[in-house]
Amino acid sequence: MSAPMSETTRFAPSPTGRLHLGHAHAALFAAEQAGPDGRFLIRMEDIDRGRCRPEFEGGILEDLGWLGLVWEEPVERQSAHLSEHGRALETLRAKELLYPCFCTRREITTEIAQSDRAPHGPEGPLYPGTCRRLSRSERDERLAAGESYAWRLDMAEALRRTPPLTWFDRAAGRQQAQPDLLGDVVLARKDIATSYHLSVVVDDARQEVTLVTRGEDLFMASHLHRLLQVLLDLPEPEWLHHRLILDESGQRLAKRHDALSLQNLRIAGHSPESIRQRLGFSML
Ligand code: GLU
């Protein structure tokens, strides 16, 4: 019998504030899945320089340590790996799978409102493909004029180049990958030359994550991530999506739920054990 593969999981918070109960659940879930013999990593997803603050990183680690979590050092920062994200972007660009998109948010909204054929995904209208249809000369002119642009994935072309894909969620089972549900996603934003989707896929591969755990609100993103892994020739992990923690009125927890931040719960006298129990993790 072969020895069971040891698992590598990660908790990947964005340092845009302190952690709340929902983050605690995600972190405990990832650590539990790594198991006693696995590797549990923390990665600061700090590519959005406008929203992330270094001072939150210390607070996040303090909260996680207080909860009783132990992780592998060093804690990595996504912003330290922007050149690798850039290389992945260049790979896709060289394969002619990307196009520059000059649209503003307002232009996209207007275009969607005016068109009765705008593509829709499960989460609402998709990018209508305006800049995919630009002529080469118009594109070159706008680039030469210095207009700012994002890089979007040409989804139809990417799907033409790949066989039908599947991915495996340990709870939901084998999934037919349907990245087209997300349309021509932005892979490098106008302001930061990468995106959540691109960086997360590159970093999970670099850190040899074997099991990607994340909230079920990101289930759709995993369809796209499987496609990006194939296009970038990266190894295939498995996934496990977990429930989200809701407040009394059924709303997802967010930064505005200040009373449910771990810092405030601690100040109010809650113990790490009581938090773990409340979230269904009585054992560490
Ligand atoms: N930084 C992302 C978040 O906080 C991580 C999600 C993921 O696991 O990919 O939602």
PDB file of C-alpha atoms and ligand atoms in Angstrom:
ATOM      1  CA  MET A   1       0.000   0.000   0.000  1.00  0.00           C
ATOM      2  CA  SER A   2       1.344   3.440  -0.817  1.00  0.00           C
ATOM      3  CA  ALA A   3       1.551   5.946   2.039  1.00  0.00           C
ATOM      4  CA  PRO A   4      -1.225   8.558   1.974  1.00  0.00           C
ATOM      5  CA  MET A   5      -0.067  11.766   0.335  1.00  0.00           C
ATOM      6  CA  SER A   6       0.513  14.508   2.851  1.00  0.00           C
ATOM      7  CA  GLU A   7      -1.729  17.475   2.243  1.00  0.00           C
ATOM      8  CA  THR A   8      -0.748  21.115   1.773  1.00  0.00           C
ATOM      9  CA  THR A   9      -3.497  23.667   2.374  1.00  0.00           C
ATOM     10  CA  ARG A  10      -3.507  27.413   2.842  1.00  0.00           C
ATOM     11  CA  PHE A  11      -5.529  30.235   4.316  1.00  0.00           C
ATOM     12  CA  ALA A  12      -5.206  33.276   2.096  1.00  0.00           C
ATOM     13  CA  PRO A  13      -6.620  36.417   3.724  1.00  0.00           C
ATOM     14  CA  SER A  14      -6.458  39.886   2.215  1.00  0.00           C
ATOM     15  CA  PRO A  15      -5.035  42.283   4.822  1.00  0.00           C
ATOM     16  CA  THR A  16      -7.798  44.846   4.395  1.00  0.00           C
ATOM     17  CA  GLY A  17      -9.022  44.674   8.012  1.00  0.00           C
ATOM     18  CA  ARG A  18      -9.169  42.424  11.042  1.00  0.00           C
ATOM     19  CA  LEU A  19     -10.507  38.880  10.825  1.00  0.00           C
ATOM     20  CA  HIS A  20     -14.089  38.018  11.672  1.00  0.00           C
ATOM     21  CA  LEU A  21     -15.787  34.727  12.454  1.00  0.00           C
ATOM     22  CA  GLY A  22     -16.064  33.845   8.764  1.00  0.00           C
ATOM     23  CA  HIS A  23     -12.298  34.111   8.330  1.00  0.00           C
ATOM     24  CA  ALA A  24     -11.782  32.084  11.503  1.00  0.00           C
ATOM     25  CA  HIS A  25     -13.950  29.349  10.020  1.00  0.00           C
ATOM     26  CA  ALA A  26     -12.001  29.387   6.733  1.00  0.00           C
ATOM     27  CA  ALA A  27      -8.641  29.269   8.536  1.00  0.00           C
ATOM     28  CA  LEU A  28      -9.674  26.468  10.917  1.00  0.00           C
ATOM     29  CA  PHE A  29     -11.133  24.543   7.988  1.00  0.00           C
ATOM     30  CA  ALA A  30      -7.908  24.769   5.972  1.00  0.00           C
ATOM     31  CA  ALA A  31      -5.770  23.800   8.969  1.00  0.00           C
ATOM     32  CA  GLU A  32      -8.023  20.847   9.773  1.00  0.00           C
ATOM     33  CA  GLN A  33      -7.798  19.623   6.178  1.00  0.00           C
ATOM     34  CA  ALA A  34      -3.988  19.732   6.310  1.00  0.00           C
ATOM     35  CA  GLY A  35      -4.190  17.358   9.248  1.00  0.00           C
ATOM     36  CA  PRO A  36      -1.420  16.731  11.758  1.00  0.00           C
ATOM     37  CA  ASP A  37       1.059  15.504   9.132  1.00  0.00           C
ATOM     38  CA  GLY A  38       0.288  18.036   6.438  1.00  0.00           C
ATOM     39  CA  ARG A  39       1.487  21.568   5.745  1.00  0.00           C
ATOM     40  CA  PHE A  40      -0.745  24.522   6.590  1.00  0.00           C
ATOM     41  CA  LEU A  41       0.331  27.800   4.981  1.00  0.00           C
ATOM     42  CA  ILE A  42      -0.807  31.379   5.334  1.00  0.00           C
ATOM     43  CA  ARG A  43      -0.549  33.663   2.342  1.00  0.00           C
ATOM     44  CA  MET A  44      -1.317  37.362   2.519  1.00  0.00           C
ATOM     45  CA  GLU A  45      -3.244  38.237  -0.641  1.00  0.00           C
ATOM     46  CA  ASP A  46      -2.064  41.810  -0.749  1.00  0.00           C
ATOM     47  CA  ILE A  47      -1.869  42.632  -4.442  1.00  0.00           C
ATOM     48  CA  ASP A  48      -4.509  45.343  -4.128  1.00  0.00           C
ATOM     49  CA  ARG A  49      -2.209  48.006  -2.736  1.00  0.00           C
ATOM     50  CA  GLY A  50      -5.049  50.514  -2.454  1.00  0.00           C
ATOM     51  CA  ARG A  51      -7.059  48.373  -0.026  1.00  0.00           C
ATOM     52  CA  CYS A  52      -4.408  46.367   1.822  1.00  0.00           C
ATOM     53  CA  ARG A  53      -2.524  47.767   4.816  1.00  0.00           C
ATOM     54  CA  PRO A  54       0.637  46.156   6.204  1.00  0.00           C
ATOM     55  CA  GLU A  55      -0.520  46.952   9.746  1.00  0.00           C
ATOM     56  CA  PHE A  56      -3.437  44.534   9.355  1.00  0.00           C
ATOM     57  CA  GLU A  57      -1.047  41.642   8.688  1.00  0.00           C
ATOM     58  CA  GLY A  58       0.228  41.654  12.275  1.00  0.00           C
ATOM     59  CA  GLY A  59      -3.333  41.781  13.591  1.00  0.00           C
ATOM     60  CA  ILE A  60      -4.376  38.851  11.392  1.00  0.00           C
ATOM     61  CA  LEU A  61      -1.487  36.697  12.591  1.00  0.00           C
ATOM     62  CA  GLU A  62      -2.218  37.685  16.177  1.00  0.00           C
ATOM     63  CA  ASP A  63      -5.863  36.604  15.753  1.00  0.00           C
ATOM     64  CA  LEU A  64      -4.887  33.289  14.146  1.00  0.00           C
ATOM     65  CA  GLY A  65      -2.311  32.540  16.834  1.00  0.00           C
ATOM     66  CA  TRP A  66      -4.887  33.347  19.511  1.00  0.00           C
ATOM     67  CA  LEU A  67      -7.285  30.860  17.860  1.00  0.00           C
ATOM     68  CA  GLY A  68      -4.631  28.214  18.413  1.00  0.00           C
ATOM     69  CA  LEU A  69      -3.488  27.792  14.837  1.00  0.00           C
ATOM     70  CA  VAL A  70       0.079  26.866  13.946  1.00  0.00           C
ATOM     71  CA  TRP A  71       1.334  27.493  10.420  1.00  0.00           C
ATOM     72  CA  GLU A  72       4.463  26.991   8.419  1.00  0.00           C
ATOM     73  CA  GLU A  73       6.847  29.940   8.356  1.00  0.00           C
ATOM     74  CA  PRO A  74       7.536  32.137   6.552  1.00  0.00           C
ATOM     75  CA  VAL A  75       4.143  33.657   5.844  1.00  0.00           C
ATOM     76  CA  GLU A  76       4.275  34.611   2.188  1.00  0.00           C
ATOM     77  CA  ARG A  77       3.028  37.810   0.665  1.00  0.00           C
ATOM     78  CA  GLN A  78       1.491  37.661  -2.755  1.00  0.00           C
ATOM     79  CA  SER A  79       2.982  41.064  -3.587  1.00  0.00           C
ATOM     80  CA  ALA A  80       6.494  39.563  -3.349  1.00  0.00           C
ATOM     81  CA  HIS A  81       5.724  37.394  -6.386  1.00  0.00           C
ATOM     82  CA  LEU A  82       4.406  39.908  -8.884  1.00  0.00           C
ATOM     83  CA  SER A  83       7.173  39.062 -11.363  1.00  0.00           C
ATOM     84  CA  GLU A  84       5.977  35.417 -11.443  1.00  0.00           C
ATOM     85  CA  HIS A  85       2.410  36.583 -11.986  1.00  0.00           C
ATOM     86  CA  GLY A  86       3.735  38.813 -14.766  1.00  0.00           C
ATOM     87  CA  ARG A  87       5.494  35.878 -16.418  1.00  0.00           C
ATOM     88  CA  ALA A  88       2.269  33.854 -16.372  1.00  0.00           C
ATOM     89  CA  LEU A  89       0.443  36.769 -17.947  1.00  0.00           C
ATOM     90  CA  GLU A  90       3.117  37.005 -20.633  1.00  0.00           C
ATOM     91  CA  THR A  91       2.767  33.280 -21.377  1.00  0.00           C
ATOM     92  CA  LEU A  92      -0.947  33.745 -22.037  1.00  0.00           C
ATOM     93  CA  ARG A  93      -0.353  36.914 -24.018  1.00  0.00           C
ATOM     94  CA  ALA A  94       2.276  35.203 -26.199  1.00  0.00           C
ATOM     95  CA  LYS A  95      -0.298  32.480 -26.947  1.00  0.00           C
ATOM     96  CA  GLU A  96      -2.674  35.248 -28.099  1.00  0.00           C
ATOM     97  CA  LEU A  97      -5.222  34.332 -25.453  1.00  0.00           C
ATOM     98  CA  LEU A  98      -5.490  37.855 -24.048  1.00  0.00           C
ATOM     99  CA  TYR A  99      -6.659  41.189 -25.377  1.00  0.00           C
ATOM    100  CA  PRO A 100      -6.345  44.685 -23.942  1.00  0.00           C
ATOM    101  CA  CYS A 101      -9.615  46.131 -22.646  1.00  0.00           C
ATOM    102  CA  PHE A 102      -9.895  49.910 -22.414  1.00  0.00           C
ATOM    103  CA  CYS A 103     -13.480  49.979 -21.119  1.00  0.00           C
ATOM    104  CA  THR A 104     -14.383  51.825 -17.970  1.00  0.00           C
ATOM    105  CA  ARG A 105     -16.891  50.318 -15.564  1.00  0.00           C
ATOM    106  CA  ARG A 106     -19.438  52.894 -16.695  1.00  0.00           C
ATOM    107  CA  GLU A 107     -18.940  52.024 -20.384  1.00  0.00           C
ATOM    108  CA  ILE A 108     -19.468  48.351 -19.636  1.00  0.00           C
ATOM    109  CA  THR A 109     -22.675  49.061 -17.692  1.00  0.00           C
ATOM    110  CA  THR A 110     -24.003  51.239 -20.505  1.00  0.00           C
ATOM    111  CA  GLU A 111     -23.160  48.661 -23.153  1.00  0.00           C
ATOM    112  CA  ILE A 112     -24.906  45.922 -21.163  1.00  0.00           C
ATOM    113  CA  ALA A 113     -27.981  48.110 -20.601  1.00  0.00           C
ATOM    114  CA  GLN A 114     -28.211  48.940 -24.316  1.00  0.00           C
ATOM    115  CA  SER A 115     -27.781  45.428 -25.614  1.00  0.00           C
ATOM    116  CA  ASP A 116     -30.479  42.808 -25.389  1.00  0.00           C
ATOM    117  CA  ARG A 117     -27.938  40.119 -26.260  1.00  0.00           C
ATOM    118  CA  ALA A 118     -25.373  40.797 -23.522  1.00  0.00           C
ATOM    119  CA  PRO A 119     -24.043  37.469 -22.226  1.00  0.00           C
ATOM    120  CA  HIS A 120     -25.124  36.496 -18.730  1.00  0.00           C
ATOM    121  CA  GLY A 121     -23.555  34.161 -16.193  1.00  0.00           C
ATOM    122  CA  PRO A 122     -25.038  32.831 -12.949  1.00  0.00           C
ATOM    123  CA  GLU A 123     -23.743  35.893 -11.136  1.00  0.00           C
ATOM    124  CA  GLY A 124     -25.123  38.474 -13.532  1.00  0.00           C
ATOM    125  CA  PRO A 125     -24.157  40.052 -16.834  1.00  0.00           C
ATOM    126  CA  LEU A 126     -20.751  39.224 -18.281  1.00  0.00           C
ATOM    127  CA  TYR A 127     -18.356  41.506 -20.108  1.00  0.00           C
ATOM    128  CA  PRO A 128     -19.972  42.021 -23.513  1.00  0.00           C
ATOM    129  CA  GLY A 129     -16.711  41.644 -25.452  1.00  0.00           C
ATOM    130  CA  THR A 130     -16.508  45.233 -26.699  1.00  0.00           C
ATOM    131  CA  CYS A 131     -12.709  45.382 -26.867  1.00  0.00           C
ATOM    132  CA  ARG A 132     -12.372  41.854 -28.251  1.00  0.00           C
ATOM    133  CA  ARG A 133     -14.020  43.200 -31.393  1.00  0.00           C
ATOM    134  CA  LEU A 134     -11.644  46.161 -31.884  1.00  0.00           C
ATOM    135  CA  SER A 135      -9.714  46.137 -35.126  1.00  0.00           C
ATOM    136  CA  ARG A 136      -5.967  45.665 -34.832  1.00  0.00           C
ATOM    137  CA  SER A 137      -5.342  49.240 -35.967  1.00  0.00           C
ATOM    138  CA  GLU A 138      -7.795  50.705 -33.451  1.00  0.00           C
ATOM    139  CA  ARG A 139      -6.236  48.648 -30.687  1.00  0.00           C
ATOM    140  CA  ASP A 140      -2.716  49.756 -31.668  1.00  0.00           C
ATOM    141  CA  GLU A 141      -3.796  53.402 -31.858  1.00  0.00           C
ATOM    142  CA  ARG A 142      -5.298  53.347 -28.395  1.00  0.00           C
ATOM    143  CA  LEU A 143      -2.251  51.582 -26.958  1.00  0.00           C
ATOM    144  CA  ALA A 144       0.046  54.131 -28.643  1.00  0.00           C
ATOM    145  CA  ALA A 145      -2.086  56.957 -27.225  1.00  0.00           C
ATOM    146  CA  GLY A 146      -1.330  55.646 -23.747  1.00  0.00           C
ATOM    147  CA  GLU A 147      -4.913  54.779 -22.779  1.00  0.00           C
ATOM    148  CA  SER A 148      -5.010  52.594 -19.691  1.00  0.00           C
ATOM    149  CA  TYR A 149      -6.170  49.048 -20.195  1.00  0.00           C
ATOM    150  CA  ALA A 150      -6.747  45.717 -18.480  1.00  0.00           C
ATOM    151  CA  TRP A 151      -5.863  42.323 -20.005  1.00  0.00           C
ATOM    152  CA  ARG A 152      -8.862  40.062 -20.526  1.00  0.00           C
ATOM    153  CA  LEU A 153      -8.906  36.370 -21.324  1.00  0.00           C
ATOM    154  CA  ASP A 154     -10.432  35.541 -24.697  1.00  0.00           C
ATOM    155  CA  MET A 155     -12.565  32.774 -23.228  1.00  0.00           C
ATOM    156  CA  ALA A 156     -13.905  31.397 -26.513  1.00  0.00           C
ATOM    157  CA  GLU A 157     -10.386  31.091 -27.914  1.00  0.00           C
ATOM    158  CA  ALA A 158      -9.064  29.506 -24.694  1.00  0.00           C
ATOM    159  CA  LEU A 159     -11.849  26.919 -24.830  1.00  0.00           C
ATOM    160  CA  ARG A 160     -11.128  26.187 -28.496  1.00  0.00           C
ATOM    161  CA  ARG A 161      -7.552  25.342 -27.528  1.00  0.00           C
ATOM    162  CA  THR A 162      -8.328  23.008 -24.607  1.00  0.00           C
ATOM    163  CA  PRO A 163     -10.170  19.694 -24.389  1.00  0.00           C
ATOM    164  CA  PRO A 164     -13.223  19.505 -22.096  1.00  0.00           C
ATOM    165  CA  LEU A 165     -11.861  19.764 -18.552  1.00  0.00           C
ATOM    166  CA  THR A 166     -12.976  18.459 -15.212  1.00  0.00           C
ATOM    167  CA  TRP A 167     -11.929  19.203 -11.647  1.00  0.00           C
ATOM    168  CA  PHE A 168     -12.551  17.470  -8.363  1.00  0.00           C
ATOM    169  CA  ASP A 169     -14.244  18.922  -5.316  1.00  0.00           C
ATOM    170  CA  ARG A 170     -14.038  16.515  -2.383  1.00  0.00           C
ATOM    171  CA  ALA A 171     -17.578  17.317  -1.264  1.00  0.00           C
ATOM    172  CA  ALA A 172     -19.381  18.035  -4.535  1.00  0.00           C
ATOM    173  CA  GLY A 173     -17.517  15.418  -6.590  1.00  0.00           C
ATOM    174  CA  ARG A 174     -16.153  15.605 -10.113  1.00  0.00           C
ATOM    175  CA  GLN A 175     -17.164  18.779 -11.950  1.00  0.00           C
ATOM    176  CA  GLN A 176     -17.272  19.534 -15.654  1.00  0.00           C
ATOM    177  CA  ALA A 177     -15.253  22.736 -15.873  1.00  0.00           C
ATOM    178  CA  GLN A 178     -17.456  25.566 -17.116  1.00  0.00           C
ATOM    179  CA  PRO A 179     -15.156  28.575 -17.114  1.00  0.00           C
ATOM    180  CA  ASP A 180     -17.327  30.174 -19.823  1.00  0.00           C
ATOM    181  CA  LEU A 181     -19.796  30.980 -17.023  1.00  0.00           C
ATOM    182  CA  LEU A 182     -17.414  33.789 -16.109  1.00  0.00           C
ATOM    183  CA  GLY A 183     -16.903  35.171 -19.607  1.00  0.00           C
ATOM    184  CA  ASP A 184     -13.834  37.163 -20.667  1.00  0.00           C
ATOM    185  CA  VAL A 185     -12.442  37.705 -17.178  1.00  0.00           C
ATOM    186  CA  VAL A 186      -9.834  40.323 -16.358  1.00  0.00           C
ATOM    187  CA  LEU A 187      -6.480  38.653 -15.679  1.00  0.00           C
ATOM    188  CA  ALA A 188      -4.506  41.870 -15.194  1.00  0.00           C
ATOM    189  CA  ARG A 189      -6.273  44.929 -13.862  1.00  0.00           C
ATOM    190  CA  LYS A 190      -5.657  48.453 -15.068  1.00  0.00           C
ATOM    191  CA  ASP A 191      -4.041  49.353 -11.755  1.00  0.00           C
ATOM    192  CA  ILE A 192      -2.086  46.285 -10.668  1.00  0.00           C
ATOM    193  CA  ALA A 193      -0.942  44.196 -13.682  1.00  0.00           C
ATOM    194  CA  THR A 194      -2.391  41.010 -12.212  1.00  0.00           C
ATOM    195  CA  SER A 195      -5.685  39.854 -10.690  1.00  0.00           C
ATOM    196  CA  TYR A 196      -7.020  37.614  -7.946  1.00  0.00           C
ATOM    197  CA  HIS A 197      -7.586  34.779 -10.444  1.00  0.00           C
ATOM    198  CA  LEU A 198      -4.130  34.839 -12.009  1.00  0.00           C
ATOM    199  CA  SER A 199      -2.157  35.335  -8.802  1.00  0.00           C
ATOM    200  CA  VAL A 200      -4.034  32.708  -6.809  1.00  0.00           C
ATOM    201  CA  VAL A 201      -3.459  30.044  -9.452  1.00  0.00           C
ATOM    202  CA  VAL A 202       0.239  30.850  -9.851  1.00  0.00           C
ATOM    203  CA  ASP A 203       0.842  31.038  -6.101  1.00  0.00           C
ATOM    204  CA  ASP A 204      -1.035  27.855  -5.226  1.00  0.00           C
ATOM    205  CA  ALA A 205       1.143  26.026  -7.772  1.00  0.00           C
ATOM    206  CA  ARG A 206       4.375  27.658  -6.576  1.00  0.00           C
ATOM    207  CA  GLN A 207       3.576  26.758  -2.977  1.00  0.00           C
ATOM    208  CA  GLU A 208       2.601  23.213  -4.011  1.00  0.00           C
ATOM    209  CA  VAL A 209      -0.866  23.455  -2.506  1.00  0.00           C
ATOM    210  CA  THR A 210      -2.531  20.057  -2.948  1.00  0.00           C
ATOM    211  CA  LEU A 211      -5.980  20.951  -1.602  1.00  0.00           C
ATOM    212  CA  VAL A 212      -7.503  24.373  -2.257  1.00  0.00           C
ATOM    213  CA  THR A 213     -10.104  25.120   0.413  1.00  0.00           C
ATOM    214  CA  ARG A 214     -12.285  28.199   0.037  1.00  0.00           C
ATOM    215  CA  GLY A 215     -15.802  29.448   0.635  1.00  0.00           C
ATOM    216  CA  GLU A 216     -18.632  28.224  -1.578  1.00  0.00           C
ATOM    217  CA  ASP A 217     -19.078  31.788  -2.839  1.00  0.00           C
ATOM    218  CA  LEU A 218     -15.932  31.124  -4.911  1.00  0.00           C
ATOM    219  CA  PHE A 219     -17.098  27.803  -6.388  1.00  0.00           C
ATOM    220  CA  MET A 220     -17.524  29.468  -9.777  1.00  0.00           C
ATOM    221  CA  ALA A 221     -13.966  30.814  -9.700  1.00  0.00           C
ATOM    222  CA  SER A 222     -12.612  27.277  -9.402  1.00  0.00           C
ATOM    223  CA  HIS A 223     -13.978  26.498 -12.904  1.00  0.00           C
ATOM    224  CA  LEU A 224     -11.791  29.269 -14.276  1.00  0.00           C
ATOM    225  CA  HIS A 225      -8.797  28.292 -12.163  1.00  0.00           C
ATOM    226  CA  ARG A 226      -8.803  24.786 -13.631  1.00  0.00           C
ATOM    227  CA  LEU A 227      -8.661  26.290 -17.123  1.00  0.00           C
ATOM    228  CA  LEU A 228      -5.811  28.652 -16.165  1.00  0.00           C
ATOM    229  CA  GLN A 229      -3.856  25.731 -14.702  1.00  0.00           C
ATOM    230  CA  VAL A 230      -4.103  23.891 -18.009  1.00  0.00           C
ATOM    231  CA  LEU A 231      -3.225  26.948 -20.095  1.00  0.00           C
ATOM    232  CA  LEU A 232      -0.205  27.643 -17.868  1.00  0.00           C
ATOM    233  CA  ASP A 233       0.824  24.007 -17.558  1.00  0.00           C
ATOM    234  CA  LEU A 234       0.499  24.014 -13.757  1.00  0.00           C
ATOM    235  CA  PRO A 235      -0.234  20.977 -11.575  1.00  0.00           C
ATOM    236  CA  GLU A 236      -3.835  20.137 -10.698  1.00  0.00           C
ATOM    237  CA  PRO A 237      -4.834  20.350  -7.028  1.00  0.00           C
ATOM    238  CA  GLU A 238      -8.124  19.177  -5.563  1.00  0.00           C
ATOM    239  CA  TRP A 239     -10.704  21.529  -4.092  1.00  0.00           C
ATOM    240  CA  LEU A 240     -13.013  21.603  -1.122  1.00  0.00           C
ATOM    241  CA  HIS A 241     -15.511  24.454  -0.812  1.00  0.00           C
ATOM    242  CA  HIS A 242     -16.940  25.182   2.591  1.00  0.00           C
ATOM    243  CA  ARG A 243     -20.080  26.863   3.895  1.00  0.00           C
ATOM    244  CA  LEU A 244     -20.097  30.562   4.683  1.00  0.00           C
ATOM    245  CA  ILE A 245     -20.742  31.921   8.149  1.00  0.00           C
ATOM    246  CA  LEU A 246     -23.861  34.079   8.216  1.00  0.00           C
ATOM    247  CA  ASP A 247     -25.184  36.611  10.701  1.00  0.00           C
ATOM    248  CA  GLU A 248     -28.597  36.282  12.426  1.00  0.00           C
ATOM    249  CA  SER A 249     -30.374  37.731   9.393  1.00  0.00           C
ATOM    250  CA  GLY A 250     -28.703  35.334   6.972  1.00  0.00           C
ATOM    251  CA  GLN A 251     -26.217  37.864   5.587  1.00  0.00           C
ATOM    252  CA  ARG A 252     -22.610  36.942   4.873  1.00  0.00           C
ATOM    253  CA  LEU A 253     -20.213  38.329   7.405  1.00  0.00           C
ATOM    254  CA  ALA A 254     -18.238  41.328   6.226  1.00  0.00           C
ATOM    255  CA  LYS A 255     -15.925  43.926   7.663  1.00  0.00           C
ATOM    256  CA  ARG A 256     -18.981  45.887   8.848  1.00  0.00           C
ATOM    257  CA  HIS A 257     -19.767  43.123  11.375  1.00  0.00           C
ATOM    258  CA  ASP A 258     -17.329  44.673  13.782  1.00  0.00           C
ATOM    259  CA  ALA A 259     -18.823  42.951  16.822  1.00  0.00           C
ATOM    260  CA  LEU A 260     -17.908  39.602  15.282  1.00  0.00           C
ATOM    261  CA  SER A 261     -14.259  40.464  14.661  1.00  0.00           C
ATOM    262  CA  LEU A 262     -11.983  38.100  16.546  1.00  0.00           C
ATOM    263  CA  GLN A 263     -10.362  41.084  18.208  1.00  0.00           C
ATOM    264  CA  ASN A 264     -13.669  42.318  19.626  1.00  0.00           C
ATOM    265  CA  LEU A 265     -14.845  38.842  20.586  1.00  0.00           C
ATOM    266  CA  ARG A 266     -11.594  38.425  22.493  1.00  0.00           C
ATOM    267  CA  ILE A 267     -12.057  41.771  24.228  1.00  0.00           C
ATOM    268  CA  ALA A 268     -15.627  40.768  25.089  1.00  0.00           C
ATOM    269  CA  GLY A 269     -14.216  37.790  26.967  1.00  0.00           C
ATOM    270  CA  HIS A 270     -14.715  34.902  24.522  1.00  0.00           C
ATOM    271  CA  SER A 271     -12.109  32.168  24.636  1.00  0.00           C
ATOM    272  CA  PRO A 272     -10.485  30.554  21.577  1.00  0.00           C
ATOM    273  CA  GLU A 273     -12.143  27.269  22.593  1.00  0.00           C
ATOM    274  CA  SER A 274     -15.592  28.863  22.606  1.00  0.00           C
ATOM    275  CA  ILE A 275     -14.994  30.351  19.144  1.00  0.00           C
ATOM    276  CA  ARG A 276     -13.770  27.051  17.753  1.00  0.00           C
ATOM    277  CA  GLN A 277     -16.759  25.272  19.250  1.00  0.00           C
ATOM    278  CA  ARG A 278     -19.218  27.849  17.919  1.00  0.00           C
ATOM    279  CA  LEU A 279     -17.794  27.216  14.445  1.00  0.00           C
ATOM    280  CA  GLY A 280     -17.905  23.454  14.807  1.00  0.00           C
ATOM    281  CA  PHE A 281     -14.202  22.821  15.364  1.00  0.00           C
ATOM    282  CA  SER A 282     -14.009  21.514  18.897  1.00  0.00           C
ATOM    283  CA  MET A 283     -10.695  19.764  18.345  1.00  0.00           C
ATOM    284  CA  LEU A 284      -7.428  21.230  17.057  1.00  0.00           C
TER     285      LEU A 284
HETATM  286  N1  GLU B   1      -7.978  36.202  -0.733  1.00  0.00           N
HETATM  287  C1  GLU B   1      -9.128  35.444  -1.074  1.00  0.00           C
HETATM  288  C2  GLU B   1     -10.240  35.772  -0.110  1.00  0.00           C
HETATM  289  O1  GLU B   1      -9.969  36.303   0.959  1.00  0.00           O
HETATM  290  C3  GLU B   1      -8.760  33.980  -1.034  1.00  0.00           C
HETATM  291  C4  GLU B   1      -9.768  33.101  -1.581  1.00  0.00           C
HETATM  292  C5  GLU B   1      -9.159  31.821  -2.114  1.00  0.00           C
HETATM  293  O2  GLU B   1      -8.961  30.912  -1.314  1.00  0.00           O
HETATM  294  O3  GLU B   1      -8.843  31.735  -3.272  1.00  0.00           O
HETATM  295  O4  GLU B   1     -11.398  35.577  -0.406  1.00  0.00           O
END
